[in-house]
Amino acid sequence: MLTVPEVHLAPMLPILIVLAGALASTVLGFYLPRRALTIINLVLLVLSGVSMGTLWNSGATAFGGSLQADNAAILLGLTILIGSAMTLLVSLDTAYRARVSFPEFDAMLMYAITGTLLIAFSGDLITLLIGLEVMSLSGYVLATLQESRPAEESGLKYFLLGAAGSAILIYGIAFVYGATGSLNYAEIAARTAGLTPGNLGVLVGGALLMLAGFAFKVALAPFHQWTPDVYSGAPTSVSLFLSTVVKVAAFAGMLRVFGGALQNAPGWAAVLQILIAVTLIVGNAAALFQTNFKRMLAYSAVAHTGFLALTLLGTPGVGGAALAYYLLIYTLMTAAALAIVAALQRSERGMEISDLRGLYYRHPAYAVALAACLASLAGLPPFAGFFGKYLAFQAALQSGYVWLSVLAALASVAALVYYLRPAMLMFMPDRTPAREYAHGERTATTFTVALGIIGVTVLGILPNLWYGWVANPAIWGTLAGR
Amino acid sequence: MIHLMIFLPLLGSLLLLATPKRWREEVAGFVAALTLGLGLLIWRGGGAELFSVNWVPALGVTYSVALDGVSLTLALVTAFMSFIAVLYAARRVENPGTMLSLVLAMETGLLGIFAARDLVLFYVFFEDALLPALLMLAIYGKPNRMRALVKFAAYTLFGSLLMLLSIIGVKYYGGSPTFALADLVQYPVRGASQTWLYLGFLAAMAVKLPLWPLHAWLPDFHEQNHDSGVPDVMGTLYKVGGYGLFQFALPLFPDASLELRPILMGLAAFTALYAAWIAFRQTDWKRLLAYAGLSHMGFVALGVFSLNETATIGAMYLLAFQNVYTGALFLAVGMLQERVGSVHTRVGGVMTQAGALGGMTLALWFASIAVPGLAGFVGEFSVLLGAYQVQPWLTFVAGLSTIAAAAYALTAFQTTFWQGRPLGGVRVADLRHTEWLVLGLPLAVALFFGVYSAPALNLIQPAVRGVLAALGGS
């Protein structure tokens, strides 16, 4: 006889609301202008956030633990929603100029967000994989959506490398399943303790394959090569989405897997620290030599991946909290910086760094905001980037990775140089004609930038507003479920 | 009151953005004067007690501030020189709104550095003072500022990020619940890790002092800054390395300070002599002053590293008043530049037409090269006296730089203010209006504390004794 599986709707609600937005965009696109759809989607994102709020501390699960709305999921999910909302707001102004202003753009974006939320809420490897694929497939389309050579090239590159990454990840999942006989995070974590040496070898192999797969997704060197081309080739609002929301989700997945399921598995941490070291060196060194501002931000995203990944080396209590704090800050500052680029660029190639000269005298508010973003990205107080970096250093240092922390500190110096140059150029007087798009300042973009700057400043002066929520070690102790 | 003193300049700086153009100078002057007044009130009241609240409880970061002893002295000097800088900028800089705003914003950072009694808070203020300095250089600097900017920022961040790691390490390895200095001293780190953490901390302070070989940013920074010398004044105030070492490094890393003492004293002595030697060859007044300042900072470092009471008192005294007369000298160079259009040291004959400017400059130089009766002497003499008891030969080497100082200062002064007036030179005006105050007040301070050092020593001496007593004497 057929038995109906138990399905709890509540923990799925935040994801379903976003999915509804995606479906609505697909269907209503025939009847409504895109602007209306975007606004509907924004409202749905807010609703999704509210439904997440009601799940706080409930620890609800669905599908026998395959989907779990624990506090960790909610904190990461909120970060995802904030980044997504910022993307939508920016696209309100710039999608038309970027020639991606059609309902499919919104639909794809909402599908991608659904995928990212699935990753954050995942309770086993299959859910994770489904989320990852939904996110990635939508991402490939988003990167190619614009009708231009760079966009096509970047989309293809993203697709080919992303597919390879996914394949490696799936292979890793198979290995982990082979070693432990389970796909559920909690089960895996429980079974890693008493494995036979043979199985342990398989587990280590699986963990390393999964690490490589995730390294593709978050752009850890040497798996980062697609990033600069994709981020700079895609329309700027898409770059914004890919470099914030997608990265947050991929890190959420890494946190679930390496901070939870494979927490006690040997081997991966040693490899990860080498990947981080390479990422810090490659990302920061390459960013130093960029002349295009958007491309520089792409490399800066790679460099930040290194800092973000430092937190994974910490114990889940310290590292998870640091990661959750840093991800929100990273989203706010990167999104604000790219929003300004999106508003001021003349073409989707972004701006040359030298074009920024004298921006302060042409668009004073944007220039000050961009300077604040860059200062925050560089980790200068009183902006929140400082506390993010601080927490990352702390997580790594307290787990005994002293040399890596010192390397990260030295890499930050290089980072400062490339963030500083555009920031200071903006304030230098300039007599040549303006090189920005003349009608750049629009309400929605300005609102996004203001949101980012206010967030970064307030959270920098009063970090406790967010860190107070994420700091509770109990949240991160149960990453793998109960 | 202490919080008001720290944040009033920042409020003023934000207020300036909303002030109509014609009132900006008055508002800035008023805010700067009020800050100085608050400082004097705190001093009259015997200093501000430690005030501590949790800032980020989850991280153990506190907002702990106090102004007493050395920190109060330096805060007063900062408030005083910021006021002078505002006074001069208002008259000299064209459309000074942004500059005044930055000066005030930087003042908050500096006062915060001196008031902070929590390591993370110290770091935050430390970096906050950096941003206005960078912006001043970017907005008002000379053509080659980008190189100077990147150099300055890269050196500074290189040091301070290592310091940040040390800060985290001190708390973690010591097991202290918070970053407040009082707590950290209770839970000291022992053994080899203390030495490593000290080195990390030292990296930041050595850049800021600056100490050879981390000094290369300094001459470019001063050379490329605005001609008026206002950013340079703020720049001299920014040399908080000596203070940081005294206030934080000595209590937190006592064993390591003792262990590394000979090496660090050697570096300091070398810095003093080396900088004086380079200064001799400069033909740009600002570079000359920068190297002269570097030489003095070698003295400060020598005093602090020697862990000797007399020398440390001297170092703090020197640190405080060096800011006054070197800052005023930068402004004097700004005035010179305004009159003859150059900061070259071979202008010639300015004295014949601008006697007061020449006289004031000479008097300030006397203070700088430690002529008895002026503030520089008290500091340098105490440093030499105390350091001699610890490392006689190194002190002798450092002492040579006082002779070199007289040589470079007087040579440059002679070629600029005396000598023949070049044919066809423009007529040079003498001091006008507020310029008398801008140079006169610092000179009066240098003179007063050169003759009557008790008020400053009363503040510095107990603080130094307290810190060194905790080290177990020397």
PDB file of C-alpha atoms in Angstrom, chain A residues 133-379:
ATOM      1  CA  GLU A 133      22.704  22.303  -9.945  1.00  0.00           C
ATOM      2  CA  VAL A 134      19.618  24.511  -9.978  1.00  0.00           C
ATOM      3  CA  MET A 135      21.800  27.413  -9.014  1.00  0.00           C
ATOM      4  CA  SER A 136      24.572  26.621 -11.493  1.00  0.00           C
ATOM      5  CA  LEU A 137      22.312  25.952 -14.492  1.00  0.00           C
ATOM      6  CA  SER A 138      20.465  29.207 -13.947  1.00  0.00           C
ATOM      7  CA  GLY A 139      23.804  30.908 -13.479  1.00  0.00           C
ATOM      8  CA  TYR A 140      25.086  29.646 -16.832  1.00  0.00           C
ATOM      9  CA  VAL A 141      22.023  31.055 -18.538  1.00  0.00           C
ATOM     10  CA  LEU A 142      22.254  34.354 -16.700  1.00  0.00           C
ATOM     11  CA  ALA A 143      25.853  34.809 -17.770  1.00  0.00           C
ATOM     12  CA  THR A 144      24.965  34.183 -21.415  1.00  0.00           C
ATOM     13  CA  LEU A 145      21.678  36.046 -21.532  1.00  0.00           C
ATOM     14  CA  GLN A 146      23.108  39.242 -22.917  1.00  0.00           C
ATOM     15  CA  GLU A 147      23.514  39.212 -26.660  1.00  0.00           C
ATOM     16  CA  SER A 148      27.213  39.953 -26.909  1.00  0.00           C
ATOM     17  CA  ARG A 149      30.441  38.162 -27.616  1.00  0.00           C
ATOM     18  CA  PRO A 150      31.969  38.613 -24.166  1.00  0.00           C
ATOM     19  CA  ALA A 151      28.785  37.377 -22.521  1.00  0.00           C
ATOM     20  CA  GLU A 152      28.619  34.304 -24.751  1.00  0.00           C
ATOM     21  CA  GLU A 153      32.268  33.548 -24.155  1.00  0.00           C
ATOM     22  CA  SER A 154      31.962  33.978 -20.420  1.00  0.00           C
ATOM     23  CA  GLY A 155      28.792  31.899 -20.297  1.00  0.00           C
ATOM     24  CA  LEU A 156      30.397  29.064 -22.208  1.00  0.00           C
ATOM     25  CA  LYS A 157      33.493  29.189 -20.052  1.00  0.00           C
ATOM     26  CA  TYR A 158      31.361  29.190 -16.933  1.00  0.00           C
ATOM     27  CA  PHE A 159      29.318  26.288 -18.214  1.00  0.00           C
ATOM     28  CA  LEU A 160      32.236  24.087 -19.239  1.00  0.00           C
ATOM     29  CA  LEU A 161      34.260  24.623 -16.089  1.00  0.00           C
ATOM     30  CA  GLY A 162      31.207  24.603 -13.875  1.00  0.00           C
ATOM     31  CA  ALA A 163      30.061  21.322 -15.343  1.00  0.00           C
ATOM     32  CA  ALA A 164      33.494  19.821 -14.752  1.00  0.00           C
ATOM     33  CA  GLY A 165      33.338  21.096 -11.189  1.00  0.00           C
ATOM     34  CA  SER A 166      29.921  19.557 -10.691  1.00  0.00           C
ATOM     35  CA  ALA A 167      31.106  16.250 -12.069  1.00  0.00           C
ATOM     36  CA  ILE A 168      34.014  16.155  -9.665  1.00  0.00           C
ATOM     37  CA  LEU A 169      31.689  17.064  -6.836  1.00  0.00           C
ATOM     38  CA  ILE A 170      29.258  14.279  -7.696  1.00  0.00           C
ATOM     39  CA  TYR A 171      32.119  11.841  -7.868  1.00  0.00           C
ATOM     40  CA  GLY A 172      33.189  12.997  -4.437  1.00  0.00           C
ATOM     41  CA  ILE A 173      29.668  12.530  -3.110  1.00  0.00           C
ATOM     42  CA  ALA A 174      29.685   8.985  -4.451  1.00  0.00           C
ATOM     43  CA  PHE A 175      32.955   8.283  -2.681  1.00  0.00           C
ATOM     44  CA  VAL A 176      31.655   9.661   0.596  1.00  0.00           C
ATOM     45  CA  TYR A 177      28.547   7.556   0.227  1.00  0.00           C
ATOM     46  CA  GLY A 178      30.677   4.545  -0.517  1.00  0.00           C
ATOM     47  CA  ALA A 179      32.756   5.076   2.577  1.00  0.00           C
ATOM     48  CA  THR A 180      30.001   5.846   5.046  1.00  0.00           C
ATOM     49  CA  GLY A 181      26.894   4.343   3.506  1.00  0.00           C
ATOM     50  CA  SER A 182      24.863   7.482   3.988  1.00  0.00           C
ATOM     51  CA  LEU A 183      24.136  10.793   2.333  1.00  0.00           C
ATOM     52  CA  ASN A 184      22.751  12.501   5.394  1.00  0.00           C
ATOM     53  CA  TYR A 185      25.128  14.976   7.039  1.00  0.00           C
ATOM     54  CA  ALA A 186      24.392  13.814  10.558  1.00  0.00           C
ATOM     55  CA  GLU A 187      24.773  10.160   9.613  1.00  0.00           C
ATOM     56  CA  ILE A 188      28.039  10.827   7.817  1.00  0.00           C
ATOM     57  CA  ALA A 189      29.379  12.764  10.787  1.00  0.00           C
ATOM     58  CA  ALA A 190      28.391   9.941  13.106  1.00  0.00           C
ATOM     59  CA  ARG A 191      29.911   7.213  10.954  1.00  0.00           C
ATOM     60  CA  THR A 192      33.242   8.906  10.228  1.00  0.00           C
ATOM     61  CA  ALA A 193      34.323   7.963  13.741  1.00  0.00           C
ATOM     62  CA  GLY A 194      34.411   4.174  13.427  1.00  0.00           C
ATOM     63  CA  LEU A 195      35.565   3.436   9.896  1.00  0.00           C
ATOM     64  CA  THR A 196      37.879   0.667   8.766  1.00  0.00           C
ATOM     65  CA  PRO A 197      41.165   1.891   7.256  1.00  0.00           C
ATOM     66  CA  GLY A 198      39.993   0.958   3.774  1.00  0.00           C
ATOM     67  CA  ASN A 199      36.827   2.947   4.089  1.00  0.00           C
ATOM     68  CA  LEU A 200      38.756   5.819   5.602  1.00  0.00           C
ATOM     69  CA  GLY A 201      40.868   6.019   2.466  1.00  0.00           C
ATOM     70  CA  VAL A 202      37.759   6.207   0.337  1.00  0.00           C
ATOM     71  CA  LEU A 203      36.341   8.889   2.636  1.00  0.00           C
ATOM     72  CA  VAL A 204      39.487  10.996   2.348  1.00  0.00           C
ATOM     73  CA  GLY A 205      39.373  10.622  -1.416  1.00  0.00           C
ATOM     74  CA  GLY A 206      35.729  11.669  -1.437  1.00  0.00           C
ATOM     75  CA  ALA A 207      36.395  14.638   0.797  1.00  0.00           C
ATOM     76  CA  LEU A 208      39.196  15.830  -1.459  1.00  0.00           C
ATOM     77  CA  LEU A 209      37.099  15.429  -4.606  1.00  0.00           C
ATOM     78  CA  MET A 210      34.287  17.366  -2.980  1.00  0.00           C
ATOM     79  CA  LEU A 211      36.790  19.998  -1.941  1.00  0.00           C
ATOM     80  CA  ALA A 212      37.937  20.359  -5.530  1.00  0.00           C
ATOM     81  CA  GLY A 213      34.330  20.566  -6.712  1.00  0.00           C
ATOM     82  CA  PHE A 214      33.508  23.270  -4.205  1.00  0.00           C
ATOM     83  CA  ALA A 215      36.754  25.034  -5.020  1.00  0.00           C
ATOM     84  CA  PHE A 216      35.415  25.437  -8.564  1.00  0.00           C
ATOM     85  CA  LYS A 217      32.187  26.893  -7.270  1.00  0.00           C
ATOM     86  CA  VAL A 218      33.683  29.384  -4.811  1.00  0.00           C
ATOM     87  CA  ALA A 219      36.713  30.140  -7.014  1.00  0.00           C
ATOM     88  CA  LEU A 220      39.558  28.926  -4.856  1.00  0.00           C
ATOM     89  CA  ALA A 221      42.833  28.913  -6.788  1.00  0.00           C
ATOM     90  CA  PRO A 222      43.869  27.027  -8.867  1.00  0.00           C
ATOM     91  CA  PHE A 223      40.224  26.370  -9.749  1.00  0.00           C
ATOM     92  CA  HIS A 224      39.435  30.067 -10.109  1.00  0.00           C
ATOM     93  CA  GLN A 225      40.361  30.666 -13.730  1.00  0.00           C
ATOM     94  CA  TRP A 226      36.810  31.126 -14.921  1.00  0.00           C
ATOM     95  CA  THR A 227      36.040  33.868 -12.412  1.00  0.00           C
ATOM     96  CA  PRO A 228      37.686  36.974 -13.858  1.00  0.00           C
ATOM     97  CA  ASP A 229      36.426  36.237 -17.363  1.00  0.00           C
ATOM     98  CA  VAL A 230      32.909  35.427 -16.250  1.00  0.00           C
ATOM     99  CA  TYR A 231      32.598  38.276 -13.790  1.00  0.00           C
ATOM    100  CA  SER A 232      33.942  40.817 -16.237  1.00  0.00           C
ATOM    101  CA  GLY A 233      32.252  39.362 -19.314  1.00  0.00           C
ATOM    102  CA  ALA A 234      28.756  39.034 -17.882  1.00  0.00           C
ATOM    103  CA  PRO A 235      26.445  42.042 -17.508  1.00  0.00           C
ATOM    104  CA  THR A 236      27.383  43.884 -14.342  1.00  0.00           C
ATOM    105  CA  SER A 237      24.179  43.076 -12.486  1.00  0.00           C
ATOM    106  CA  VAL A 238      24.832  39.395 -13.205  1.00  0.00           C
ATOM    107  CA  SER A 239      28.415  39.733 -12.015  1.00  0.00           C
ATOM    108  CA  LEU A 240      27.001  41.229  -8.869  1.00  0.00           C
ATOM    109  CA  PHE A 241      24.774  38.213  -8.406  1.00  0.00           C
ATOM    110  CA  LEU A 242      27.452  35.661  -9.206  1.00  0.00           C
ATOM    111  CA  SER A 243      30.099  37.221  -7.013  1.00  0.00           C
ATOM    112  CA  THR A 244      27.846  37.648  -3.992  1.00  0.00           C
ATOM    113  CA  VAL A 245      24.819  35.377  -3.795  1.00  0.00           C
ATOM    114  CA  VAL A 246      26.281  32.400  -5.602  1.00  0.00           C
ATOM    115  CA  LYS A 247      29.441  32.626  -3.559  1.00  0.00           C
ATOM    116  CA  VAL A 248      27.501  32.860  -0.311  1.00  0.00           C
ATOM    117  CA  ALA A 249      25.561  29.758  -1.265  1.00  0.00           C
ATOM    118  CA  ALA A 250      28.648  27.820  -2.242  1.00  0.00           C
ATOM    119  CA  PHE A 251      30.252  28.722   1.054  1.00  0.00           C
ATOM    120  CA  ALA A 252      27.088  27.729   2.860  1.00  0.00           C
ATOM    121  CA  GLY A 253      27.424  24.336   1.186  1.00  0.00           C
ATOM    122  CA  MET A 254      31.079  24.093   2.142  1.00  0.00           C
ATOM    123  CA  LEU A 255      30.236  24.968   5.706  1.00  0.00           C
ATOM    124  CA  ARG A 256      27.552  22.277   5.786  1.00  0.00           C
ATOM    125  CA  VAL A 257      29.841  19.651   4.344  1.00  0.00           C
ATOM    126  CA  PHE A 258      33.225  20.433   5.858  1.00  0.00           C
ATOM    127  CA  GLY A 259      32.085  22.101   9.066  1.00  0.00           C
ATOM    128  CA  GLY A 260      29.356  19.527   9.644  1.00  0.00           C
ATOM    129  CA  ALA A 261      29.370  16.196   7.833  1.00  0.00           C
ATOM    130  CA  LEU A 262      33.113  15.809   7.324  1.00  0.00           C
ATOM    131  CA  GLN A 263      34.086  17.734  10.416  1.00  0.00           C
ATOM    132  CA  ASN A 264      36.079  14.808  11.800  1.00  0.00           C
ATOM    133  CA  ALA A 265      37.309  13.429   8.499  1.00  0.00           C
ATOM    134  CA  PRO A 266      41.074  13.668   8.100  1.00  0.00           C
ATOM    135  CA  GLY A 267      43.014  15.207   5.273  1.00  0.00           C
ATOM    136  CA  TRP A 268      40.867  17.898   3.752  1.00  0.00           C
ATOM    137  CA  ALA A 269      41.998  20.683   6.087  1.00  0.00           C
ATOM    138  CA  ALA A 270      45.631  20.232   5.133  1.00  0.00           C
ATOM    139  CA  VAL A 271      44.778  20.482   1.449  1.00  0.00           C
ATOM    140  CA  LEU A 272      42.413  23.366   2.023  1.00  0.00           C
ATOM    141  CA  GLN A 273      45.098  25.429   3.700  1.00  0.00           C
ATOM    142  CA  ILE A 274      47.303  25.037   0.648  1.00  0.00           C
ATOM    143  CA  LEU A 275      44.432  26.069  -1.617  1.00  0.00           C
ATOM    144  CA  ILE A 276      43.838  29.112   0.568  1.00  0.00           C
ATOM    145  CA  ALA A 277      47.482  30.082   0.469  1.00  0.00           C
ATOM    146  CA  VAL A 278      47.553  29.815  -3.324  1.00  0.00           C
ATOM    147  CA  THR A 279      44.287  31.745  -3.596  1.00  0.00           C
ATOM    148  CA  LEU A 280      45.551  34.562  -1.408  1.00  0.00           C
ATOM    149  CA  ILE A 281      48.736  34.910  -3.409  1.00  0.00           C
ATOM    150  CA  VAL A 282      47.231  34.495  -6.879  1.00  0.00           C
ATOM    151  CA  GLY A 283      44.097  36.541  -6.283  1.00  0.00           C
ATOM    152  CA  ASN A 284      45.838  39.476  -4.693  1.00  0.00           C
ATOM    153  CA  ALA A 285      48.823  39.486  -7.010  1.00  0.00           C
ATOM    154  CA  ALA A 286      46.661  39.324 -10.133  1.00  0.00           C
ATOM    155  CA  ALA A 287      44.371  42.085  -8.892  1.00  0.00           C
ATOM    156  CA  LEU A 288      47.396  44.334  -8.542  1.00  0.00           C
ATOM    157  CA  PHE A 289      47.930  44.348 -12.294  1.00  0.00           C
ATOM    158  CA  GLN A 290      44.385  44.928 -13.527  1.00  0.00           C
ATOM    159  CA  THR A 291      43.600  48.108 -15.397  1.00  0.00           C
ATOM    160  CA  ASN A 292      39.879  47.481 -15.690  1.00  0.00           C
ATOM    161  CA  PHE A 293      38.004  48.245 -12.516  1.00  0.00           C
ATOM    162  CA  LYS A 294      35.359  45.577 -12.969  1.00  0.00           C
ATOM    163  CA  ARG A 295      38.013  42.965 -13.618  1.00  0.00           C
ATOM    164  CA  MET A 296      39.906  44.141 -10.586  1.00  0.00           C
ATOM    165  CA  LEU A 297      36.782  43.621  -8.515  1.00  0.00           C
ATOM    166  CA  ALA A 298      36.572  40.113  -9.970  1.00  0.00           C
ATOM    167  CA  TYR A 299      40.077  39.327  -8.769  1.00  0.00           C
ATOM    168  CA  SER A 300      39.258  40.964  -5.476  1.00  0.00           C
ATOM    169  CA  ALA A 301      36.387  38.486  -5.206  1.00  0.00           C
ATOM    170  CA  VAL A 302      38.906  35.682  -5.701  1.00  0.00           C
ATOM    171  CA  ALA A 303      41.137  37.177  -3.042  1.00  0.00           C
ATOM    172  CA  HIS A 304      38.214  37.446  -0.666  1.00  0.00           C
ATOM    173  CA  THR A 305      37.452  33.798  -1.258  1.00  0.00           C
ATOM    174  CA  GLY A 306      40.793  33.127   0.376  1.00  0.00           C
ATOM    175  CA  PHE A 307      39.859  35.137   3.447  1.00  0.00           C
ATOM    176  CA  LEU A 308      36.414  33.596   3.618  1.00  0.00           C
ATOM    177  CA  ALA A 309      37.841  30.099   3.380  1.00  0.00           C
ATOM    178  CA  LEU A 310      40.147  30.819   6.313  1.00  0.00           C
ATOM    179  CA  THR A 311      37.078  30.611   8.505  1.00  0.00           C
ATOM    180  CA  LEU A 312      36.454  27.014   7.415  1.00  0.00           C
ATOM    181  CA  LEU A 313      39.691  26.053   9.111  1.00  0.00           C
ATOM    182  CA  GLY A 314      38.375  27.211  12.470  1.00  0.00           C
ATOM    183  CA  THR A 315      36.256  25.118  14.764  1.00  0.00           C
ATOM    184  CA  PRO A 316      32.596  25.228  13.678  1.00  0.00           C
ATOM    185  CA  GLY A 317      31.701  27.428  16.655  1.00  0.00           C
ATOM    186  CA  VAL A 318      34.240  30.137  15.840  1.00  0.00           C
ATOM    187  CA  GLY A 319      34.531  29.575  12.113  1.00  0.00           C
ATOM    188  CA  GLY A 320      30.828  29.329  11.357  1.00  0.00           C
ATOM    189  CA  ALA A 321      30.109  32.538  13.194  1.00  0.00           C
ATOM    190  CA  ALA A 322      32.997  34.276  11.447  1.00  0.00           C
ATOM    191  CA  LEU A 323      31.866  32.999   8.055  1.00  0.00           C
ATOM    192  CA  ALA A 324      28.266  34.084   8.578  1.00  0.00           C
ATOM    193  CA  TYR A 325      29.373  37.561   9.643  1.00  0.00           C
ATOM    194  CA  TYR A 326      31.894  37.922   6.858  1.00  0.00           C
ATOM    195  CA  LEU A 327      29.498  36.688   4.168  1.00  0.00           C
ATOM    196  CA  LEU A 328      26.922  39.345   4.951  1.00  0.00           C
ATOM    197  CA  ILE A 329      29.548  42.077   5.014  1.00  0.00           C
ATOM    198  CA  TYR A 330      31.118  40.774   1.841  1.00  0.00           C
ATOM    199  CA  THR A 331      27.734  40.744   0.142  1.00  0.00           C
ATOM    200  CA  LEU A 332      26.958  44.302   1.195  1.00  0.00           C
ATOM    201  CA  MET A 333      30.252  45.809   0.163  1.00  0.00           C
ATOM    202  CA  THR A 334      30.741  43.906  -3.070  1.00  0.00           C
ATOM    203  CA  ALA A 335      27.149  44.494  -4.151  1.00  0.00           C
ATOM    204  CA  ALA A 336      27.402  48.210  -3.407  1.00  0.00           C
ATOM    205  CA  ALA A 337      30.674  48.542  -5.303  1.00  0.00           C
ATOM    206  CA  LEU A 338      29.351  46.681  -8.331  1.00  0.00           C
ATOM    207  CA  ALA A 339      26.098  48.632  -8.186  1.00  0.00           C
ATOM    208  CA  ILE A 340      28.088  51.820  -8.566  1.00  0.00           C
ATOM    209  CA  VAL A 341      29.993  50.326 -11.484  1.00  0.00           C
ATOM    210  CA  ALA A 342      26.704  49.264 -13.040  1.00  0.00           C
ATOM    211  CA  ALA A 343      25.311  52.758 -12.681  1.00  0.00           C
ATOM    212  CA  LEU A 344      28.320  54.660 -13.985  1.00  0.00           C
ATOM    213  CA  GLN A 345      29.801  52.418 -16.653  1.00  0.00           C
ATOM    214  CA  ARG A 346      29.368  53.370 -20.286  1.00  0.00           C
ATOM    215  CA  SER A 347      29.423  49.788 -21.504  1.00  0.00           C
ATOM    216  CA  GLU A 348      29.139  46.404 -19.848  1.00  0.00           C
ATOM    217  CA  ARG A 349      32.913  46.084 -19.930  1.00  0.00           C
ATOM    218  CA  GLY A 350      32.937  48.228 -16.808  1.00  0.00           C
ATOM    219  CA  MET A 351      35.269  51.134 -16.262  1.00  0.00           C
ATOM    220  CA  GLU A 352      39.002  51.539 -16.535  1.00  0.00           C
ATOM    221  CA  ILE A 353      40.603  52.391 -13.209  1.00  0.00           C
ATOM    222  CA  SER A 354      42.016  55.565 -14.759  1.00  0.00           C
ATOM    223  CA  ASP A 355      38.466  56.625 -15.678  1.00  0.00           C
ATOM    224  CA  LEU A 356      37.736  57.002 -12.010  1.00  0.00           C
ATOM    225  CA  ARG A 357      40.015  60.009 -11.715  1.00  0.00           C
ATOM    226  CA  GLY A 358      38.148  62.975 -10.331  1.00  0.00           C
ATOM    227  CA  LEU A 359      34.910  61.079  -9.824  1.00  0.00           C
ATOM    228  CA  TYR A 360      34.484  62.892  -6.510  1.00  0.00           C
ATOM    229  CA  TYR A 361      34.004  66.152  -8.338  1.00  0.00           C
ATOM    230  CA  ARG A 362      31.436  64.731 -10.753  1.00  0.00           C
ATOM    231  CA  HIS A 363      29.429  62.325  -8.577  1.00  0.00           C
ATOM    232  CA  PRO A 364      30.432  63.191  -5.009  1.00  0.00           C
ATOM    233  CA  ALA A 365      28.010  60.823  -3.276  1.00  0.00           C
ATOM    234  CA  TYR A 366      28.886  57.822  -5.442  1.00  0.00           C
ATOM    235  CA  ALA A 367      32.586  58.541  -5.073  1.00  0.00           C
ATOM    236  CA  VAL A 368      32.399  58.690  -1.291  1.00  0.00           C
ATOM    237  CA  ALA A 369      30.299  55.535  -1.254  1.00  0.00           C
ATOM    238  CA  LEU A 370      32.702  53.692  -3.526  1.00  0.00           C
ATOM    239  CA  ALA A 371      35.624  54.833  -1.386  1.00  0.00           C
ATOM    240  CA  ALA A 372      33.846  53.476   1.678  1.00  0.00           C
ATOM    241  CA  CYS A 373      33.253  50.160  -0.102  1.00  0.00           C
ATOM    242  CA  LEU A 374      36.880  49.913  -1.111  1.00  0.00           C
ATOM    243  CA  ALA A 375      38.050  50.809   2.383  1.00  0.00           C
ATOM    244  CA  SER A 376      35.776  48.135   3.751  1.00  0.00           C
ATOM    245  CA  LEU A 377      37.001  45.592   1.220  1.00  0.00           C
ATOM    246  CA  ALA A 378      40.532  46.472   2.245  1.00  0.00           C
ATOM    247  CA  GLY A 379      39.579  45.885   5.869  1.00  0.00           C
TER     248      GLY A 379
END
